[in-house]
Structure formats: structure tokens, C-alpha cells
Coordinates of C-alpha atoms and ligand atoms in Angstrom, one line a residue:
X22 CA -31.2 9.8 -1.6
X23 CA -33.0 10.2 1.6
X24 CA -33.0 9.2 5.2
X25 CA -31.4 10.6 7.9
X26 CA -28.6 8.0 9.1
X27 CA -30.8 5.4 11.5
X28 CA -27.4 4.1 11.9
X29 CA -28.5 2.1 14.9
X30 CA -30.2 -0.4 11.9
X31 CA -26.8 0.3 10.1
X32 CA -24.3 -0.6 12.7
X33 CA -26.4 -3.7 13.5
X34 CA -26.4 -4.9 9.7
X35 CA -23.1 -4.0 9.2
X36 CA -22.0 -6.3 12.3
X37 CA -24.2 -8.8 11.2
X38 CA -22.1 -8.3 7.3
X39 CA -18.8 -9.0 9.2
X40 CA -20.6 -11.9 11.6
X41 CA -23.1 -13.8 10.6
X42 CA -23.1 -13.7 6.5
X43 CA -25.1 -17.0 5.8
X44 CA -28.2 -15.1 8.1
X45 CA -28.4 -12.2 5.9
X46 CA -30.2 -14.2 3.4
X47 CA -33.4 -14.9 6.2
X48 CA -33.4 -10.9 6.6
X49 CA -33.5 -9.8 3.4
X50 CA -34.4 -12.7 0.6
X51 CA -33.3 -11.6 -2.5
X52 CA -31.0 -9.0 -1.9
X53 CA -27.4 -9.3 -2.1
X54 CA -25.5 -7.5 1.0
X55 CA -22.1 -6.8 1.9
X56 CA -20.7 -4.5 3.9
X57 CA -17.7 -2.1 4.2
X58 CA -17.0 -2.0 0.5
X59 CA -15.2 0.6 -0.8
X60 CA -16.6 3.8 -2.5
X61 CA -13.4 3.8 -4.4
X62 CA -14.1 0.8 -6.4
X63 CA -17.4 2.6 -7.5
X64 CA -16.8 5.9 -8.7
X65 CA -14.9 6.7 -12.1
X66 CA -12.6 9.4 -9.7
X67 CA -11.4 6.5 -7.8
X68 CA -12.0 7.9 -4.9
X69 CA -14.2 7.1 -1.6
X70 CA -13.4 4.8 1.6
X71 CA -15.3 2.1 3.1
X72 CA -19.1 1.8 2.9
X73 CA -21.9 0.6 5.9
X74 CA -23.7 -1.5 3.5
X75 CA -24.1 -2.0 0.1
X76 CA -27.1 -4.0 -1.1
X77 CA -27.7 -5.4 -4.9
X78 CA -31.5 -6.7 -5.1
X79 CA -32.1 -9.4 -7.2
X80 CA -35.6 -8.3 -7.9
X81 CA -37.6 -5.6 -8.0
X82 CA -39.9 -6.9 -5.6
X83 CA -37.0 -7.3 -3.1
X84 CA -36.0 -3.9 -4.0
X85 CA -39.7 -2.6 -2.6
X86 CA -39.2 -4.4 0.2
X87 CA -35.6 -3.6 1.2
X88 CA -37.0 -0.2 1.1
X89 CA -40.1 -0.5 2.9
X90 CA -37.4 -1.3 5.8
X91 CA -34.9 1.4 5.4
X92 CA -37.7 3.9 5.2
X93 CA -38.5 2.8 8.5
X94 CA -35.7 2.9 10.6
X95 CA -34.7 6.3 8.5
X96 CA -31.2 4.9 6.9
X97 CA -30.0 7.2 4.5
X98 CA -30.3 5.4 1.3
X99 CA -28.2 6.3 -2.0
X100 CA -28.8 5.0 -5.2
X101 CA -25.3 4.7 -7.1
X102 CA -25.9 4.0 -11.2
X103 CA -22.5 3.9 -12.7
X104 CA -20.3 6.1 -10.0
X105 CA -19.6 8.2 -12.5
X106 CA -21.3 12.0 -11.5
X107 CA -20.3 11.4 -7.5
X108 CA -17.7 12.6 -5.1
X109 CA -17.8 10.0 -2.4
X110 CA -15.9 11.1 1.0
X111 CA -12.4 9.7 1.9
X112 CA -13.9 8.7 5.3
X113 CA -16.4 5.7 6.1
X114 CA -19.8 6.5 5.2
X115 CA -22.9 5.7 6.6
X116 CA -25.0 4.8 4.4
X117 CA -26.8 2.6 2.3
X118 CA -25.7 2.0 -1.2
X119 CA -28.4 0.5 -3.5
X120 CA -27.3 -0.9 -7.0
X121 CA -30.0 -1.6 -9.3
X122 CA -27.5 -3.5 -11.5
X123 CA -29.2 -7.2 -10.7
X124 CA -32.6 -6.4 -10.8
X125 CA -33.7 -3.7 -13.1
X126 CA -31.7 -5.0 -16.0
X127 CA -34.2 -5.4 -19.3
X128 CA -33.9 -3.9 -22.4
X129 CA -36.6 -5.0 -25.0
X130 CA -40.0 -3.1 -26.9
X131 CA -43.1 -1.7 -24.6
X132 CA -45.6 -3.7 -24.5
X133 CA -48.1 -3.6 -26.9
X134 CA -45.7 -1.9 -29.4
X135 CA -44.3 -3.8 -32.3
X136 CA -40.3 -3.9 -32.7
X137 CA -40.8 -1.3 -36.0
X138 CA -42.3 1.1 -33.7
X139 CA -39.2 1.9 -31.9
X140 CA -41.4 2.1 -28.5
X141 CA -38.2 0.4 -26.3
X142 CA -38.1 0.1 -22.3
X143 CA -34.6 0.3 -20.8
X144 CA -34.4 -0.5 -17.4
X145 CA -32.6 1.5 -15.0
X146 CA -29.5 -0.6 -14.3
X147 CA -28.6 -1.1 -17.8
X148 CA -25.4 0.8 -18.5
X149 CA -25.5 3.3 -21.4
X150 CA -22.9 1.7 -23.4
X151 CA -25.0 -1.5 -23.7
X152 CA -28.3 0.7 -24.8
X153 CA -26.2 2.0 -27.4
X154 CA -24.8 -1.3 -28.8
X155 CA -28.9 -2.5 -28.3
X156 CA -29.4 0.0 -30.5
X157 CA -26.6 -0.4 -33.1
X158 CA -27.5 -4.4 -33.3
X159 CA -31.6 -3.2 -33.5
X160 CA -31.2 -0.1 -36.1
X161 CA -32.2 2.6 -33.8
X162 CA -31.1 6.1 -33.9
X163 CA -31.7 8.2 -31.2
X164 CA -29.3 8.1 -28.4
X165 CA -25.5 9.1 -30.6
X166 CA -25.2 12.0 -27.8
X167 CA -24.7 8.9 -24.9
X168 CA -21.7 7.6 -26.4
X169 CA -18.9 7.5 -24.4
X170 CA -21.1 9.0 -21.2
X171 CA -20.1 6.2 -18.7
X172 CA -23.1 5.4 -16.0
X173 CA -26.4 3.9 -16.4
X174 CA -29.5 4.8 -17.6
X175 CA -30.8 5.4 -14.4
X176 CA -28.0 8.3 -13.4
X177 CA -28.3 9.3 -16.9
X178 CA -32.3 10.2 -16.8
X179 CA -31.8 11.4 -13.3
X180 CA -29.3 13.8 -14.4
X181 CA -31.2 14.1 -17.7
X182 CA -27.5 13.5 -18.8
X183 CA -26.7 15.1 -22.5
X184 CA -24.5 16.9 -25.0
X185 CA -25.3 19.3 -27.5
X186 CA -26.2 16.4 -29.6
X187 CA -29.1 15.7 -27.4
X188 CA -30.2 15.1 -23.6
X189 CA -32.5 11.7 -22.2
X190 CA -36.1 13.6 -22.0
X191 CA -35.6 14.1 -25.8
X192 CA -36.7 10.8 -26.7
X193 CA -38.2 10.2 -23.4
X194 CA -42.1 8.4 -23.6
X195 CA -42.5 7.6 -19.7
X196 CA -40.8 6.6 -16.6
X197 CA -41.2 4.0 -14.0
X198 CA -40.3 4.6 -10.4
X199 CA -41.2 3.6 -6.8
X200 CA -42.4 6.3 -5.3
X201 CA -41.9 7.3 -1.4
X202 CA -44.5 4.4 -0.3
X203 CA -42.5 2.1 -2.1
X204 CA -45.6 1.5 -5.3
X205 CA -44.6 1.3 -8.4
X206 CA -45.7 4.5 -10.7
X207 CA -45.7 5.3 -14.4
X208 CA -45.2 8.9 -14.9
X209 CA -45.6 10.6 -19.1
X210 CA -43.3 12.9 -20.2
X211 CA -45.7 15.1 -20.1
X212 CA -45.8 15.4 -16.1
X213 CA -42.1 15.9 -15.5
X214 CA -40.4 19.0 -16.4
X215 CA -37.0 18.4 -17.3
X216 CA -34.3 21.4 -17.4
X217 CA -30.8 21.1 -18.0
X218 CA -28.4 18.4 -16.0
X219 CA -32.2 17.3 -14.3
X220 CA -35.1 15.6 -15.5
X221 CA -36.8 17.2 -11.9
X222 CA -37.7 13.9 -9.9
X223 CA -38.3 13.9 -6.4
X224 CA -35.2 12.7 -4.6
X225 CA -37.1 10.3 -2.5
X226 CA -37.9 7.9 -6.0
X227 CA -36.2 5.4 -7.4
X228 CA -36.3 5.3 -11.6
X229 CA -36.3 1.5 -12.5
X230 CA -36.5 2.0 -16.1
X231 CA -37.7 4.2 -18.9
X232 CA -39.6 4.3 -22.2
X233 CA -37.5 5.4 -24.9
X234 CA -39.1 6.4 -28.6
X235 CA -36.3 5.7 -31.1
X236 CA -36.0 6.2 -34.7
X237 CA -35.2 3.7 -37.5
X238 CA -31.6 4.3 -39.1
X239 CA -29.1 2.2 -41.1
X240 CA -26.4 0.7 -38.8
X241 CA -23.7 1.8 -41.5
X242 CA -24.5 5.5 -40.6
X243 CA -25.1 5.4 -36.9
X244 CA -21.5 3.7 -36.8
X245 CA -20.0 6.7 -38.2
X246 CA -21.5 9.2 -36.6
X247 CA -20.7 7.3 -33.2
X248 CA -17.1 6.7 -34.4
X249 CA -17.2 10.6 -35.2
X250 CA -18.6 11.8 -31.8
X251 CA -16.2 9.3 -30.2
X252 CA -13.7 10.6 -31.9
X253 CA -14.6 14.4 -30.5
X254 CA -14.9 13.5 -27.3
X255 CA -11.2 11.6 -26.9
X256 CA -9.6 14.8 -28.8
X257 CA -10.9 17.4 -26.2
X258 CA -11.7 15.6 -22.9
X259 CA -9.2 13.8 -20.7
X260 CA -11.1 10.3 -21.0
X261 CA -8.0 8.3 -20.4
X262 CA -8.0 9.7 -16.7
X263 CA -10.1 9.0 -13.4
X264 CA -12.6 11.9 -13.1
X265 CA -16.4 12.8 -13.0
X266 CA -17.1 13.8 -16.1
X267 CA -17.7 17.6 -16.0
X268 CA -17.7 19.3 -12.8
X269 CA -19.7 22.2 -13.0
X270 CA -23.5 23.1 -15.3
X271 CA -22.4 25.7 -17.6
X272 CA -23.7 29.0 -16.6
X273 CA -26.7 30.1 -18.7
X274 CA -24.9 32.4 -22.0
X275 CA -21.1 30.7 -20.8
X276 CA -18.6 27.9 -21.2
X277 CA -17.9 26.4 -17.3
X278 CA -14.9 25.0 -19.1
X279 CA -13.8 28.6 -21.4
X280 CA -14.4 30.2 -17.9
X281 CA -12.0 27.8 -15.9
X282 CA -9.3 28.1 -18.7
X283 CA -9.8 32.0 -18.5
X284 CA -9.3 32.1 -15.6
X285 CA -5.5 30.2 -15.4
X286 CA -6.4 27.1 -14.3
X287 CA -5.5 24.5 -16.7
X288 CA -3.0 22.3 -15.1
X289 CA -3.5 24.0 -11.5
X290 CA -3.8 21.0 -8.9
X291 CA -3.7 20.4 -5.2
X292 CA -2.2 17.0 -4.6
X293 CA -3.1 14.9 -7.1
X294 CA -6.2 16.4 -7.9
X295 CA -6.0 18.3 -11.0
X296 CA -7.9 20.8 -13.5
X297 CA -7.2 18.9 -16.7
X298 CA -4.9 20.3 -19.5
X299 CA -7.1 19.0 -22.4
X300 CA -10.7 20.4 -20.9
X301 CA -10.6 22.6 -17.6
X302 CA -14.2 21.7 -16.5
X303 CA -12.4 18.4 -15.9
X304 CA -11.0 17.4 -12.5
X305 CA -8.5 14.3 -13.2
X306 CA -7.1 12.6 -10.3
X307 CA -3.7 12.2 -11.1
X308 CA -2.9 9.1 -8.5
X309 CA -3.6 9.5 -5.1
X310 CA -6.0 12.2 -4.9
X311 CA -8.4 11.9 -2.2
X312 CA -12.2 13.5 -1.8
X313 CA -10.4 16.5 0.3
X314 CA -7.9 17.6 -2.4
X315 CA -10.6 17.4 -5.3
X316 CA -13.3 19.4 -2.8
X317 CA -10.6 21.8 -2.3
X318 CA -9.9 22.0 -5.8
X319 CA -13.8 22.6 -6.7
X320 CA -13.9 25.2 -4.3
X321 CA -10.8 27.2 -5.3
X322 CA -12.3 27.0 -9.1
X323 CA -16.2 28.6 -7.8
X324 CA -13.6 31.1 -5.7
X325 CA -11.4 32.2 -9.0
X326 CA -14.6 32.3 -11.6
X327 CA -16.3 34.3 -9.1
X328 CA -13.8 36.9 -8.6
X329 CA -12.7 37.0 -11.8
X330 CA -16.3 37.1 -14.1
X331 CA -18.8 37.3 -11.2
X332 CA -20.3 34.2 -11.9
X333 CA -21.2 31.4 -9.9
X334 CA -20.7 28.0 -10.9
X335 CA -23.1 25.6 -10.0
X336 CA -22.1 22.0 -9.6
X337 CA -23.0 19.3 -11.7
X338 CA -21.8 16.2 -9.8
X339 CA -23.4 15.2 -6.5
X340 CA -20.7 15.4 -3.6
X341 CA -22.1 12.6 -1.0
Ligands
EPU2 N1 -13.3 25.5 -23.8 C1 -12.2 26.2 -23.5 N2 -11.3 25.6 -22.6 C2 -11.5 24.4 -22.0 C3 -12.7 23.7 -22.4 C4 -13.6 24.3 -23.3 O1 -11.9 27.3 -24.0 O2 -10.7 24.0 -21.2 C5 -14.2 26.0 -24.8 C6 -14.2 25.2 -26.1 O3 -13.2 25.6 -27.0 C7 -15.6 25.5 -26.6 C8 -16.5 25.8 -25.4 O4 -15.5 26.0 -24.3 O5 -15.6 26.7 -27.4 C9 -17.3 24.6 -25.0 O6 -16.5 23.4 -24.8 P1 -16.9 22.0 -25.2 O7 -17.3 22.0 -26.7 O8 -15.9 21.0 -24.8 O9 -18.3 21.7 -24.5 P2 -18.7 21.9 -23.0 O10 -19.8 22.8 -23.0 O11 -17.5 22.2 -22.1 C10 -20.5 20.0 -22.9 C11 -20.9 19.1 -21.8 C12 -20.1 17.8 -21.9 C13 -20.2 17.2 -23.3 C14 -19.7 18.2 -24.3 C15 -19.7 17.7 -25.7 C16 -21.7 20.4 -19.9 C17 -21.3 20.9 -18.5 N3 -20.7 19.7 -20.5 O12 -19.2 20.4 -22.6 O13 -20.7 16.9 -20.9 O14 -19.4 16.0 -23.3 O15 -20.5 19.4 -24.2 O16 -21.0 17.8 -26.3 O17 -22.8 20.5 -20.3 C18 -20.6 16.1 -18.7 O18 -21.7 16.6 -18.6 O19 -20.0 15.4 -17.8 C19 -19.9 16.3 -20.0 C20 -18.6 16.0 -20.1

């Protein structure tokens, strides 16, 4: 994310969105634009109002270039992977949504590396569910710990998303991203630094894909151990509901979500935002719960754990 609001470019393309569609084509070839979507309609909370402009490039060329131009008018640009670690606000916002979903699509080997070598690039606008089933229809073993993590593989090696099966910069080889000038750039494993929840990027790039070293394994087994992870996952997390996924990083030494429960908040909710019976570092919206109740909510958790243990929860999802 960066940018300021430059919400003079904004306003005008937003006009021009509600005006003079068939133009928008001339300004910006190869990127699709529309304007005054709704956030709600783009994060798993189901929540978020309407949107300045939300642009899907068709290219990654068009991409560079759509950039080049936000960069200089100082729009605030956010890159939104699969909706599903934000809190996006109940009122209009001005910004610049950027979906990689039409342009950095691919999923096939690296170059130079034969399929048996299980050298695969993944690009950043893939969803993780379809890596996995690339790699259950391929024999690779790898990536079990994604199943069931909704998003793409872009917020997933942003986040450096993972479970105590396993986290992205495990089987990482390299990244690709444009870098703050808008050229492409290769960076090794080796240069990043990776911690929990964040594989340490600036926040100016944009990851369009990733090099992934996988291992061999028989599809019978990888089946059952995603069918057993799977299984895990629906028996302890509220999956059936809208929410972000975990709220809060667990404290160094601590359970965010033993804390939470500790501290009496299972079921505790302000509107319909909710801490979730089945795991309490789970916010469910129950209905109509809007970016104000579930802020609230967030804030009256940090408040309680604080108090209570002297800890301080730090966030995990990205509140827009
Ligand atoms: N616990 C409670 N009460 C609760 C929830 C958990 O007492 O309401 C206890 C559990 O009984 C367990 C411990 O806390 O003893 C840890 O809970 P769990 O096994 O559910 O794992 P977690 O640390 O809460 C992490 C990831 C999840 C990931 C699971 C499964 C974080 C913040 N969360 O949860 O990731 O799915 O492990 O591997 O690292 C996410 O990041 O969005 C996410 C859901």
C-alpha cells in the first residue's frame, strides 16, 4: 500500500467510471476499471462500502504502467489478494484497489528446471486452493499447511501466511516483485528475512509471483493428510462463518486464542460482530456487522488481555 490520497486523479477517474466508460480503455489499455464497487463483496468478513476505483490489469505490463501513473499523482494504492486478512471501512474509501487476479495468473515449472525437479513458479494472483489442487494433480508435497487458508498466493507470501504445519518462506526459492520504480526484480530467499505473519517486504512492492521448491509425494497420501488437516481445521475454527481468519499474532510463549477464551470472551459480541464460540481469536460477523462494531470489538479484546495477563496483542489482519 502506498500513496497518499491524490484524490484529485481519483475523483476525476471515478467521474470518468460513472461517465464516460467506453474512454477508459484509451487511458489505461489493458486494465479493467470500475468504480464505486463495494469492499463488501471483497473481503471474507463481508464487510466494506463503496470503493474510488478498482482496477484488474490484464497484463503485467499494464500493471507497470497503471502504476507508473498512480505513483505520480500520489493515489494511495492497495493491493487486495483474496480479502481475506482485511478490515475494510463501512464508509467510501479512497483509494485504489489493484487485483492481480487477470494478470499474474501462471502456475507451471521455472524455467530451466525439469517438472521432476519440483522447481514451480506460482504467480501472485493464483488462489491458494488452486496451488494446492496443482499440486495434488502434479504429485507435489509441500504446501498441506495452505489448505483451507482462503486468499492468494500473493497475500499468503506477503503475510508469510502458515500453520504449525508450515509457513510460505519454507519452501520459498525466490520472489518476483515490481519494485518502487515500477522494474521488475528477482529477490532469493536468501535476501529476505521472513518472521512470523511477514515475509518482511517493503510495502511499496508488488509480489507477482514466487518460486516454490516442492517435494515428490504419492497423491494417495497427500489426500489424506489434507482430508485430515481439513478435517482439524472445520472441528475447531468457525469456517462456516464470515471472518478474517485470525485476528491477532500469537504473543511470543502464548495462545492469542487460549488468552481470549481466558479472558471470558467466547461468545461476547457488539452488534453482530462476535468473538466466535468454536475459536476466540476468531471475529465472526453474525449478519449485519459493520467495520465499527468489529473495530470495537478488536479493541475491547487488546483492552481485556491487557488488563487481565499484561500482554499486548498485536494484530494480524490489516485494518484499511
Ligand atoms: N485455544 C483455546 N481457546 C480458543 C482457541 C484456542 O483454549 O478459543 C487453545 C487450543 O486449545 C490450543 C491453543 O489455544 O491449545 C492453540 O490453538 P489452535 O491449535 O487453534 O491454534 P492457534 O495458535 O490458535 C494457529 C494459527 C491459525 C492456524 C492454526 C492451525 C495464528 C494466529 N493462528 O492458531 O491460523 O489455522 O494455528 O494450525 O498463528 C490465521 O492465521 O488466520 C489462522 C487461522
Amino acid at each position: 500500500m502506498y500513496g497518499r490520497s491524490g484524490s484529485g486523479f481519483l475523483t476525476s477517474l471515478s467521474d470518468l467510471l460513472g461517465t464516460r466508460r467506453p474512454a477508459l480503455g484509451t487511458i489505461f489499455p489493458g486494465v479493467e476499471l470500475s468504480g464505486h464497487e463495494r469492499m463488501s463483496y471483497h473481503t471474507t468478513f463481508r464487510v466494506g462500502g463503496p470503493v474510488a476505483c478498482m482496477a484488474r490489469p490484464r497484463t503485467e505490463d499494464a500493471l507497470a504502467a497503471l502504476l507508473k501513473a498512480t505513483r505520480e499523482r500520489d493515489v494511495r494504492c492497495i493491493v487486495l489478494g483474496g480479502g481475506s486478512n482485511v478490515l475494510a471501512p463501512d464508509e467510501a474509501l479512497d483509494a485504489l484497489i489493484l487485483k492481480l487476479t487477470l494478470c499474474s495468473t501462471g502456475i507451471h515449472p521455472c524455467e530451466n528446471a525439469h517438472r521432476s525437479s519440483g522447481r514451480v513458479y506460482v504467480g501472485a494472483g493464483v488462489r491458494n486452493a488452486e496451488f494446492i489442487r496443482f499440486c495434488l494433480r502434479n504429485g507435489y508435497d509441500g504446501m498441506d499447511f495452505l489448505v483451507g487458508i482462503p486468499g492468494t498466493i500473493g497475500g499468503a507470501l506477503v503475510m508469510n501466511a502458515g500453520t504449525r504445519e508450515g509457513c510460505m518462506a519454507d519452501s520459498l526459492l525466490w520472489v518476483e516483485l515490481l519494485d518502487t520504480e515500477g522494474r521488475r526484480q528477482r529477490m532469493a530467499r536468501s535476501e529476505l528475512s521472513p518472521l512470523y505473519r511477514s515475509m518482511g517486504f517493503s510495502k511499496e512492492w508488488i509480489v507477482l509471483g514466487a518460486g516454490f521448491q516442492l517435494r515428490p509425494s504419492s497423491n494417495r497420501s497427500s489426500r489424506g493428510r489434507l482430508a485430515e488437516i481439513m478435517k482439524q481445521r472445520k472441528n475447531t475454527q468457525p469456517l462456516g462463518w464470515p471472518s478474517a481468519g485470525c485476528i491477532f499474532k500469537n504473543p511470543p510463549g502464548h495462545s492469542a486464542g487460549a488468552l481470549i477464551d481466558k479472558a471470558g470472551l467466547k461468545g461476547f459480541h457488539i452488534g453482530d460482530a462476535a468473538v466466535s464460540e468454536k475459536h476466540a481469536n476468531f471475529i465472526i460477523n453474525r449478519g449485519k456487522a459493520g467495520a465499527r462494531e468489529i473495530l470495537a470489538l478488536m479493541r475491547l479484546i487488546e483492552e481485556r488481555v491487557r488488563e487481565k495477563f499484561g500482554i499486548r496483542l498485536e494484530r494480524e489482519i490489516q485494518v484499511l
